[in-house]
Amino acid sequence: MEQALIQAKIAKENDEVPVGAVVVQDNIIVGKGFNQNIYCNSVSAHAEIIAINDASNYLKNYRLINCEIYVTLEPCHMCAKAIVDARLKHLYFSTPDPKTGAIISVDSFLSRSFLNHKVEYEYGFLDKDSSLLLKQFFQAKR
């Protein structure tokens, strides 16, 4: 999670919402990303999507079998679906997102019976660090 937090800090330095993600296979980072919505002019340029794409390119496979993803903020629905479609086995996230978090906050998306892949999840890792980074970012914007 510390590496995901580093990615979130890079996002903040680039005036993007400070969210970072890393994909890990066998304790090795195979993909990383940070929010780049403004830079890419894209609603889909979330940290999770970028990290998944980076890992897929590295592993030469869009299915990230036996991989885990670490994210500093609870994923939205778009990212949760990408995590499922990439066949990630485990999601770890730092802090809940009460506005758009699709895992525990506004939905329990990963528990849906229609999904063709089951992703386990845990949260609360470096929660205070991730929350503080987000709070500082948005306070500076106001």
CSV table of N, CA and C in Angstrom, one decimal:
chain,number,residue,atom,x,y,z
A,1,MET,N,0.8,-1.2,0.0
A,1,MET,CA,0.0,0.0,0.0
A,1,MET,C,0.9,1.3,0.0
A,2,GLU,N,2.0,1.1,0.6
A,2,GLU,CA,2.9,2.3,0.6
A,2,GLU,C,3.3,2.7,-0.9
A,3,GLN,N,3.4,1.8,-1.8
A,3,GLN,CA,3.7,2.1,-3.2
A,3,GLN,C,2.5,2.7,-3.8
A,4,ALA,N,1.3,2.3,-3.5
A,4,ALA,CA,0.1,2.9,-4.0
A,4,ALA,C,0.0,4.4,-3.5
A,5,LEU,N,0.4,4.6,-2.3
A,5,LEU,CA,0.4,5.9,-1.7
A,5,LEU,C,1.4,6.8,-2.4
A,6,ILE,N,2.5,6.3,-2.8
A,6,ILE,CA,3.5,7.1,-3.6
A,6,ILE,C,2.9,7.5,-4.9
A,7,GLN,N,2.1,6.6,-5.5
A,7,GLN,CA,1.5,6.9,-6.8
A,7,GLN,C,0.4,8.1,-6.6
A,8,ALA,N,-0.3,8.0,-5.4
A,8,ALA,CA,-1.3,9.0,-5.1
A,8,ALA,C,-0.6,10.4,-4.9
A,9,LYS,N,0.6,10.4,-4.4
A,9,LYS,CA,1.3,11.6,-4.2
A,9,LYS,C,1.8,12.2,-5.5
A,10,ILE,N,2.1,11.4,-6.5
A,10,ILE,CA,2.4,11.8,-7.8
A,10,ILE,C,1.2,12.5,-8.5
A,11,ALA,N,0.0,11.9,-8.3
A,11,ALA,CA,-1.2,12.5,-8.8
A,11,ALA,C,-1.4,13.9,-8.2
A,12,LYS,N,-1.2,14.0,-6.9
A,12,LYS,CA,-1.4,15.3,-6.3
A,12,LYS,C,-0.4,16.3,-6.8
A,13,GLU,N,0.9,15.9,-7.0
A,13,GLU,CA,1.9,16.8,-7.6
A,13,GLU,C,1.5,17.3,-9.0
A,14,ASN,N,0.7,16.5,-9.7
A,14,ASN,CA,0.2,16.8,-11.0
A,14,ASN,C,-1.2,17.4,-11.0
A,15,ASP,N,-1.6,17.9,-9.8
A,15,ASP,CA,-2.9,18.5,-9.6
A,15,ASP,C,-4.1,17.6,-10.0
A,16,GLU,N,-3.9,16.3,-9.9
A,16,GLU,CA,-5.0,15.3,-10.1
A,16,GLU,C,-5.4,14.9,-8.7
A,17,VAL,N,-6.7,14.4,-8.6
A,17,VAL,CA,-7.2,13.8,-7.4
A,17,VAL,C,-6.2,12.7,-6.9
A,18,PRO,N,-5.7,12.8,-5.7
A,18,PRO,CA,-4.6,11.9,-5.3
A,18,PRO,C,-5.0,10.5,-4.9
A,19,VAL,N,-5.2,9.7,-6.0
A,19,VAL,CA,-5.5,8.3,-5.9
A,19,VAL,C,-4.4,7.5,-6.6
A,20,GLY,N,-3.9,6.5,-6.0
A,20,GLY,CA,-2.8,5.7,-6.6
A,20,GLY,C,-3.2,4.2,-6.5
A,21,ALA,N,-2.6,3.4,-7.4
A,21,ALA,CA,-2.8,2.0,-7.4
A,21,ALA,C,-1.6,1.2,-7.9
A,22,VAL,N,-1.4,0.0,-7.4
A,22,VAL,CA,-0.4,-0.9,-7.9
A,22,VAL,C,-1.0,-2.3,-8.0
A,23,VAL,N,-0.5,-3.0,-9.0
A,23,VAL,CA,-0.9,-4.4,-9.2
A,23,VAL,C,0.3,-5.2,-8.9
A,24,VAL,N,0.1,-6.3,-8.1
A,24,VAL,CA,1.2,-7.1,-7.6
A,24,VAL,C,1.0,-8.6,-8.0
A,25,GLN,N,2.1,-9.2,-8.4
A,25,GLN,CA,2.1,-10.6,-8.7
A,25,GLN,C,3.3,-11.2,-8.0
A,26,ASP,N,3.1,-12.2,-7.1
A,26,ASP,CA,4.2,-12.8,-6.4
A,26,ASP,C,5.1,-11.8,-5.7
A,27,ASN,N,4.5,-10.9,-5.1
A,27,ASN,CA,5.2,-9.8,-4.3
A,27,ASN,C,6.0,-8.9,-5.2
A,28,ILE,N,5.8,-8.8,-6.4
A,28,ILE,CA,6.5,-7.9,-7.4
A,28,ILE,C,5.4,-7.0,-8.0
A,29,ILE,N,5.7,-5.7,-8.0
A,29,ILE,CA,4.8,-4.8,-8.7
A,29,ILE,C,5.0,-4.9,-10.2
A,30,VAL,N,3.8,-5.3,-10.8
A,30,VAL,CA,3.8,-5.5,-12.3
A,30,VAL,C,3.0,-4.4,-13.0
A,31,GLY,N,2.4,-3.5,-12.2
A,31,GLY,CA,1.7,-2.4,-12.8
A,31,GLY,C,1.4,-1.3,-11.8
A,32,LYS,N,1.5,-0.1,-12.2
A,32,LYS,CA,1.2,1.0,-11.3
A,32,LYS,C,0.5,2.2,-12.0
A,33,GLY,N,-0.2,3.0,-11.3
A,33,GLY,CA,-1.0,4.1,-11.9
A,33,GLY,C,-1.4,5.1,-10.9
A,34,PHE,N,-1.7,6.2,-11.3
A,34,PHE,CA,-2.3,7.3,-10.5
A,34,PHE,C,-3.3,8.0,-11.4
A,35,ASN,N,-4.3,8.7,-10.7
A,35,ASN,CA,-5.3,9.4,-11.5
A,35,ASN,C,-4.7,10.4,-12.5
A,36,GLN,N,-5.2,10.3,-13.7
A,36,GLN,CA,-4.8,11.2,-14.7
A,36,GLN,C,-5.9,11.7,-15.6
A,37,ASN,N,-7.1,11.9,-15.0
A,37,ASN,CA,-8.3,12.3,-15.7
A,37,ASN,C,-8.0,13.6,-16.5
A,38,ILE,N,-7.4,14.6,-15.8
A,38,ILE,CA,-7.2,15.9,-16.5
A,38,ILE,C,-6.1,15.8,-17.6
A,39,TYR,N,-5.0,15.2,-17.2
A,39,TYR,CA,-3.9,15.0,-18.2
A,39,TYR,C,-4.4,14.3,-19.5
A,40,CYS,N,-5.1,13.2,-19.3
A,40,CYS,CA,-5.6,12.4,-20.4
A,40,CYS,C,-6.9,12.8,-21.0
A,41,ASN,N,-7.5,13.8,-20.4
A,41,ASN,CA,-8.9,14.3,-20.9
A,41,ASN,C,-9.8,13.1,-21.0
A,42,SER,N,-9.8,12.3,-19.9
A,42,SER,CA,-10.6,11.0,-20.0
A,42,SER,C,-11.2,10.7,-18.7
A,43,VAL,N,-12.5,10.4,-18.7
A,43,VAL,CA,-13.2,10.0,-17.5
A,43,VAL,C,-12.7,8.6,-17.0
A,44,SER,N,-12.1,7.8,-17.9
A,44,SER,CA,-11.6,6.5,-17.5
A,44,SER,C,-10.2,6.4,-17.0
A,45,ALA,N,-9.5,7.5,-16.9
A,45,ALA,CA,-8.1,7.5,-16.5
A,45,ALA,C,-8.0,7.5,-15.0
A,46,HIS,N,-8.6,6.6,-14.4
A,46,HIS,CA,-8.5,6.4,-12.9
A,46,HIS,C,-7.3,5.5,-12.6
A,47,ALA,N,-6.7,5.7,-11.4
A,47,ALA,CA,-5.5,5.0,-11.0
A,47,ALA,C,-5.6,3.5,-11.2
A,48,GLU,N,-6.8,2.9,-10.9
A,48,GLU,CA,-6.9,1.4,-11.0
A,48,GLU,C,-6.9,1.0,-12.5
A,49,ILE,N,-7.5,1.7,-13.4
A,49,ILE,CA,-7.5,1.4,-14.8
A,49,ILE,C,-6.1,1.5,-15.4
A,50,ILE,N,-5.4,2.5,-15.0
A,50,ILE,CA,-4.1,2.7,-15.5
A,50,ILE,C,-3.1,1.6,-15.0
A,51,ALA,N,-3.3,1.3,-13.7
A,51,ALA,CA,-2.4,0.2,-13.1
A,51,ALA,C,-2.8,-1.1,-13.8
A,52,ILE,N,-4.0,-1.4,-14.0
A,52,ILE,CA,-4.4,-2.7,-14.7
A,52,ILE,C,-3.9,-2.7,-16.1
A,53,ASN,N,-4.0,-1.6,-16.8
A,53,ASN,CA,-3.4,-1.6,-18.2
A,53,ASN,C,-1.9,-1.8,-18.2
A,54,ASP,N,-1.3,-1.1,-17.2
A,54,ASP,CA,0.2,-1.2,-17.1
A,54,ASP,C,0.6,-2.7,-16.8
A,55,ALA,N,-0.1,-3.3,-15.9
A,55,ALA,CA,0.2,-4.7,-15.6
A,55,ALA,C,-0.1,-5.6,-16.8
A,56,SER,N,-1.2,-5.4,-17.5
A,56,SER,CA,-1.6,-6.2,-18.6
A,56,SER,C,-0.5,-6.1,-19.7
A,57,ASN,N,0.0,-4.9,-19.9
A,57,ASN,CA,1.1,-4.7,-20.9
A,57,ASN,C,2.3,-5.4,-20.5
A,58,TYR,N,2.7,-5.3,-19.2
A,58,TYR,CA,3.9,-6.0,-18.7
A,58,TYR,C,3.8,-7.5,-18.8
A,59,LEU,N,2.6,-8.0,-18.4
A,59,LEU,CA,2.5,-9.5,-18.4
A,59,LEU,C,2.0,-10.1,-19.7
A,60,LYS,N,1.7,-9.2,-20.7
A,60,LYS,CA,1.3,-9.6,-22.0
A,60,LYS,C,0.0,-10.4,-21.9
A,61,ASN,N,-0.9,-10.0,-21.0
A,61,ASN,CA,-2.2,-10.7,-20.9
A,61,ASN,C,-3.2,-9.8,-20.2
A,62,TYR,N,-4.4,-9.7,-20.7
A,62,TYR,CA,-5.4,-8.8,-20.1
A,62,TYR,C,-6.0,-9.5,-18.9
A,63,ARG,N,-5.8,-10.8,-18.7
A,63,ARG,CA,-6.3,-11.4,-17.5
A,63,ARG,C,-5.1,-11.5,-16.5
A,64,LEU,N,-5.3,-10.9,-15.4
A,64,LEU,CA,-4.2,-10.8,-14.4
A,64,LEU,C,-4.4,-11.8,-13.3
A,65,ILE,N,-4.3,-13.1,-13.8
A,65,ILE,CA,-4.5,-14.2,-12.9
A,65,ILE,C,-3.4,-14.2,-11.8
A,66,ASN,N,-3.9,-14.5,-10.6
A,66,ASN,CA,-3.0,-14.5,-9.4
A,66,ASN,C,-2.3,-13.2,-9.1
A,67,CYS,N,-3.0,-12.1,-9.5
A,67,CYS,CA,-2.5,-10.8,-9.1
A,67,CYS,C,-3.5,-10.1,-8.1
A,68,GLU,N,-2.9,-9.2,-7.4
A,68,GLU,CA,-3.7,-8.4,-6.4
A,68,GLU,C,-3.5,-6.9,-6.8
A,69,ILE,N,-4.5,-6.1,-6.4
A,69,ILE,CA,-4.4,-4.7,-6.6
A,69,ILE,C,-4.6,-3.9,-5.3
A,70,TYR,N,-3.7,-2.9,-5.1
A,70,TYR,CA,-3.7,-2.1,-3.9
A,70,TYR,C,-4.1,-0.7,-4.3
A,71,VAL,N,-5.1,-0.1,-3.7
A,71,VAL,CA,-5.6,1.2,-4.1
A,71,VAL,C,-5.8,2.1,-2.9
A,72,THR,N,-5.5,3.3,-3.0
A,72,THR,CA,-5.6,4.2,-1.8
A,72,THR,C,-7.0,4.7,-1.5
A,73,LEU,N,-7.9,4.5,-2.4
A,73,LEU,CA,-9.3,4.9,-2.2
A,73,LEU,C,-10.2,3.8,-2.8
A,74,GLU,N,-11.3,3.6,-2.1
A,74,GLU,CA,-12.3,2.6,-2.5
A,74,GLU,C,-12.7,2.8,-4.0
A,75,PRO,N,-12.6,1.8,-4.8
A,75,PRO,CA,-12.9,1.9,-6.2
A,75,PRO,C,-14.4,2.3,-6.5
A,76,CYS,N,-14.6,3.0,-7.6
A,76,CYS,CA,-15.9,3.3,-8.1
A,76,CYS,C,-16.5,2.1,-8.9
A,77,HIS,N,-17.7,2.2,-9.4
A,77,HIS,CA,-18.2,1.1,-10.1
A,77,HIS,C,-17.4,0.7,-11.4
A,78,MET,N,-17.0,1.7,-12.1
A,78,MET,CA,-16.2,1.5,-13.3
A,78,MET,C,-14.9,0.7,-13.0
A,79,CYS,N,-14.2,1.1,-12.0
A,79,CYS,CA,-13.0,0.4,-11.6
A,79,CYS,C,-13.2,-1.0,-11.0
A,80,ALA,N,-14.3,-1.1,-10.2
A,80,ALA,CA,-14.7,-2.4,-9.7
A,80,ALA,C,-14.9,-3.4,-10.8
A,81,LYS,N,-15.6,-3.0,-11.8
A,81,LYS,CA,-15.9,-3.9,-12.9
A,81,LYS,C,-14.6,-4.2,-13.7
A,82,ALA,N,-13.7,-3.3,-13.8
A,82,ALA,CA,-12.4,-3.6,-14.5
A,82,ALA,C,-11.6,-4.6,-13.6
A,83,ILE,N,-11.7,-4.4,-12.3
A,83,ILE,CA,-11.0,-5.4,-11.4
A,83,ILE,C,-11.5,-6.8,-11.6
A,84,VAL,N,-12.8,-6.9,-11.7
A,84,VAL,CA,-13.5,-8.2,-11.9
A,84,VAL,C,-13.1,-8.7,-13.3
A,85,ASP,N,-13.2,-7.9,-14.3
A,85,ASP,CA,-12.9,-8.3,-15.7
A,85,ASP,C,-11.4,-8.7,-15.9
A,86,ALA,N,-10.5,-8.1,-15.1
A,86,ALA,CA,-9.1,-8.4,-15.2
A,86,ALA,C,-8.8,-9.7,-14.4
A,87,ARG,N,-9.8,-10.2,-13.7
A,87,ARG,CA,-9.6,-11.5,-13.0
A,87,ARG,C,-8.6,-11.3,-11.8
A,88,LEU,N,-8.5,-10.1,-11.3
A,88,LEU,CA,-7.7,-9.9,-10.1
A,88,LEU,C,-8.3,-10.8,-8.9
A,89,LYS,N,-7.4,-11.4,-8.1
A,89,LYS,CA,-7.9,-12.2,-7.1
A,89,LYS,C,-8.2,-11.5,-5.8
A,90,HIS,N,-7.5,-10.4,-5.6
A,90,HIS,CA,-7.7,-9.7,-4.3
A,90,HIS,C,-7.6,-8.2,-4.5
A,91,LEU,N,-8.4,-7.4,-3.8
A,91,LEU,CA,-8.4,-6.0,-3.8
A,91,LEU,C,-8.1,-5.5,-2.3
A,92,TYR,N,-7.1,-4.7,-2.2
A,92,TYR,CA,-6.9,-4.0,-0.9
A,92,TYR,C,-7.0,-2.5,-1.1
A,93,PHE,N,-7.8,-1.9,-0.3
A,93,PHE,CA,-7.9,-0.4,-0.4
A,93,PHE,C,-7.8,0.2,0.9
A,94,SER,N,-7.3,1.5,0.9
A,94,SER,CA,-7.1,2.2,2.1
A,94,SER,C,-8.3,2.7,2.8
A,95,THR,N,-9.0,3.6,2.1
A,95,THR,CA,-10.1,4.3,2.8
A,95,THR,C,-11.4,4.3,1.9
A,96,PRO,N,-12.5,4.2,2.6
A,96,PRO,CA,-13.8,4.2,1.9
A,96,PRO,C,-14.0,5.5,1.2
A,97,ASP,N,-14.9,5.5,0.2
A,97,ASP,CA,-15.3,6.7,-0.5
A,97,ASP,C,-16.8,6.8,-0.4
A,98,PRO,N,-17.3,7.6,0.5
A,98,PRO,CA,-18.7,7.7,0.8
A,98,PRO,C,-19.6,8.2,-0.3
A,99,LYS,N,-18.9,8.8,-1.3
A,99,LYS,CA,-19.7,9.4,-2.5
A,99,LYS,C,-19.8,8.4,-3.6
A,100,THR,N,-18.8,7.7,-4.0
A,100,THR,CA,-18.8,6.8,-5.2
A,100,THR,C,-18.2,5.4,-4.9
A,101,GLY,N,-17.9,5.1,-3.7
A,101,GLY,CA,-17.3,3.8,-3.4
A,101,GLY,C,-18.2,2.7,-3.7
A,102,ALA,N,-17.9,1.8,-4.6
A,102,ALA,CA,-18.8,0.7,-5.0
A,102,ALA,C,-18.5,-0.6,-4.3
A,103,ILE,N,-17.6,-0.7,-3.3
A,103,ILE,CA,-17.3,-1.9,-2.6
A,103,ILE,C,-18.1,-2.1,-1.3
A,104,ILE,N,-18.0,-1.0,-0.5
A,104,ILE,CA,-18.7,-1.0,0.8
A,104,ILE,C,-19.5,0.2,1.1
A,105,SER,N,-19.3,1.3,0.4
A,105,SER,CA,-20.0,2.6,0.7
A,105,SER,C,-21.3,2.8,0.1
A,106,VAL,N,-21.4,2.9,-1.2
A,106,VAL,CA,-22.7,3.1,-1.9
A,106,VAL,C,-23.3,1.8,-2.5
A,107,ASP,N,-22.4,0.8,-2.5
A,107,ASP,CA,-22.8,-0.5,-3.1
A,107,ASP,C,-21.9,-1.6,-2.6
A,108,SER,N,-22.4,-2.8,-2.8
A,108,SER,CA,-21.6,-4.0,-2.5
A,108,SER,C,-21.3,-4.7,-3.8
A,109,PHE,N,-20.8,-4.0,-4.8
A,109,PHE,CA,-20.7,-4.6,-6.1
A,109,PHE,C,-20.0,-5.9,-6.2
A,110,LEU,N,-18.9,-6.1,-5.5
A,110,LEU,CA,-18.2,-7.4,-5.6
A,110,LEU,C,-19.0,-8.6,-5.1
A,111,SER,N,-20.1,-8.3,-4.4
A,111,SER,CA,-20.9,-9.4,-3.9
A,111,SER,C,-22.0,-9.8,-4.8
A,112,ARG,N,-22.1,-9.1,-6.0
A,112,ARG,CA,-23.2,-9.4,-6.9
A,112,ARG,C,-23.2,-10.8,-7.5
A,113,SER,N,-24.3,-11.4,-7.5
A,113,SER,CA,-24.3,-12.8,-8.0
A,113,SER,C,-24.1,-13.0,-9.4
A,114,PHE,N,-24.4,-12.0,-10.2
A,114,PHE,CA,-24.2,-12.1,-11.7
A,114,PHE,C,-22.8,-12.0,-12.2
A,115,LEU,N,-21.9,-11.6,-11.3
A,115,LEU,CA,-20.5,-11.5,-11.7
A,115,LEU,C,-19.9,-12.9,-12.0
A,116,ASN,N,-19.1,-12.9,-13.0
A,116,ASN,CA,-18.5,-14.2,-13.4
A,116,ASN,C,-17.1,-14.5,-12.8
A,117,HIS,N,-16.7,-13.6,-11.9
A,117,HIS,CA,-15.4,-13.8,-11.2
A,117,HIS,C,-15.6,-13.2,-9.8
A,118,LYS,N,-15.0,-13.9,-8.8
A,118,LYS,CA,-15.1,-13.4,-7.4
A,118,LYS,C,-13.8,-12.8,-7.0
A,119,VAL,N,-13.9,-11.6,-6.5
A,119,VAL,CA,-12.7,-10.8,-6.0
A,119,VAL,C,-12.9,-10.7,-4.5
A,120,GLU,N,-11.9,-11.1,-3.8
A,120,GLU,CA,-11.9,-10.9,-2.3
A,120,GLU,C,-11.4,-9.5,-2.1
A,121,TYR,N,-11.7,-8.9,-0.9
A,121,TYR,CA,-11.3,-7.6,-0.6
A,121,TYR,C,-11.1,-7.4,0.8
A,122,GLU,N,-10.2,-6.4,1.2
A,122,GLU,CA,-9.9,-6.0,2.5
A,122,GLU,C,-9.7,-4.5,2.4
A,123,TYR,N,-9.9,-3.8,3.5
A,123,TYR,CA,-9.6,-2.3,3.5
A,123,TYR,C,-9.2,-1.8,4.9
A,124,GLY,N,-8.7,-0.6,4.9
A,124,GLY,CA,-8.2,0.0,6.1
A,124,GLY,C,-6.7,0.2,6.2
A,125,PHE,N,-6.0,-0.2,5.2
A,125,PHE,CA,-4.5,-0.2,5.2
A,125,PHE,C,-4.0,1.3,4.9
A,126,LEU,N,-3.3,1.8,5.8
A,126,LEU,CA,-2.8,3.2,5.7
A,126,LEU,C,-3.9,4.2,5.5
A,127,ASP,N,-5.0,3.9,6.1
A,127,ASP,CA,-6.3,4.7,6.0
A,127,ASP,C,-6.0,6.2,6.3
A,128,LYS,N,-5.4,6.4,7.4
A,128,LYS,CA,-5.2,7.8,7.8
A,128,LYS,C,-4.3,8.6,6.8
A,129,ASP,N,-3.3,7.9,6.3
A,129,ASP,CA,-2.4,8.6,5.3
A,129,ASP,C,-3.2,8.9,4.1
A,130,SER,N,-3.9,8.0,3.6
A,130,SER,CA,-4.7,8.2,2.3
A,130,SER,C,-5.8,9.3,2.5
A,131,SER,N,-6.5,9.2,3.7
A,131,SER,CA,-7.5,10.2,4.0
A,131,SER,C,-7.0,11.6,4.1
A,132,LEU,N,-5.8,11.7,4.8
A,132,LEU,CA,-5.2,13.0,4.9
A,132,LEU,C,-4.8,13.6,3.6
A,133,LEU,N,-4.2,12.8,2.7
A,133,LEU,CA,-3.8,13.3,1.4
A,133,LEU,C,-5.0,13.8,0.6
A,134,LEU,N,-6.1,13.1,0.7
A,134,LEU,CA,-7.3,13.5,-0.1
A,134,LEU,C,-7.9,14.8,0.6
A,135,LYS,N,-7.9,14.9,1.9
A,135,LYS,CA,-8.5,16.1,2.6
A,135,LYS,C,-7.6,17.3,2.3
A,136,GLN,N,-6.3,17.2,2.3
A,136,GLN,CA,-5.4,18.3,2.0
A,136,GLN,C,-5.6,18.8,0.6
A,137,PHE,N,-5.7,17.8,-0.3
A,137,PHE,CA,-5.9,18.2,-1.7
A,137,PHE,C,-7.2,19.0,-1.9
A,138,PHE,N,-8.3,18.5,-1.4
A,138,PHE,CA,-9.6,19.2,-1.6
A,138,PHE,C,-9.7,20.5,-0.8
A,139,GLN,N,-9.0,20.6,0.4
A,139,GLN,CA,-9.0,21.8,1.1
A,139,GLN,C,-8.3,22.9,0.3
A,140,ALA,N,-7.2,22.5,-0.3
A,140,ALA,CA,-6.4,23.5,-1.1
A,140,ALA,C,-7.2,24.0,-2.3
A,141,LYS,N,-8.1,23.2,-2.8
A,141,LYS,CA,-8.9,23.6,-3.9
A,141,LYS,C,-10.0,24.6,-3.6
A,142,ARG,N,-10.4,24.6,-2.3
A,142,ARG,CA,-11.5,25.4,-1.9
A,142,ARG,C,-11.1,26.8,-1.6
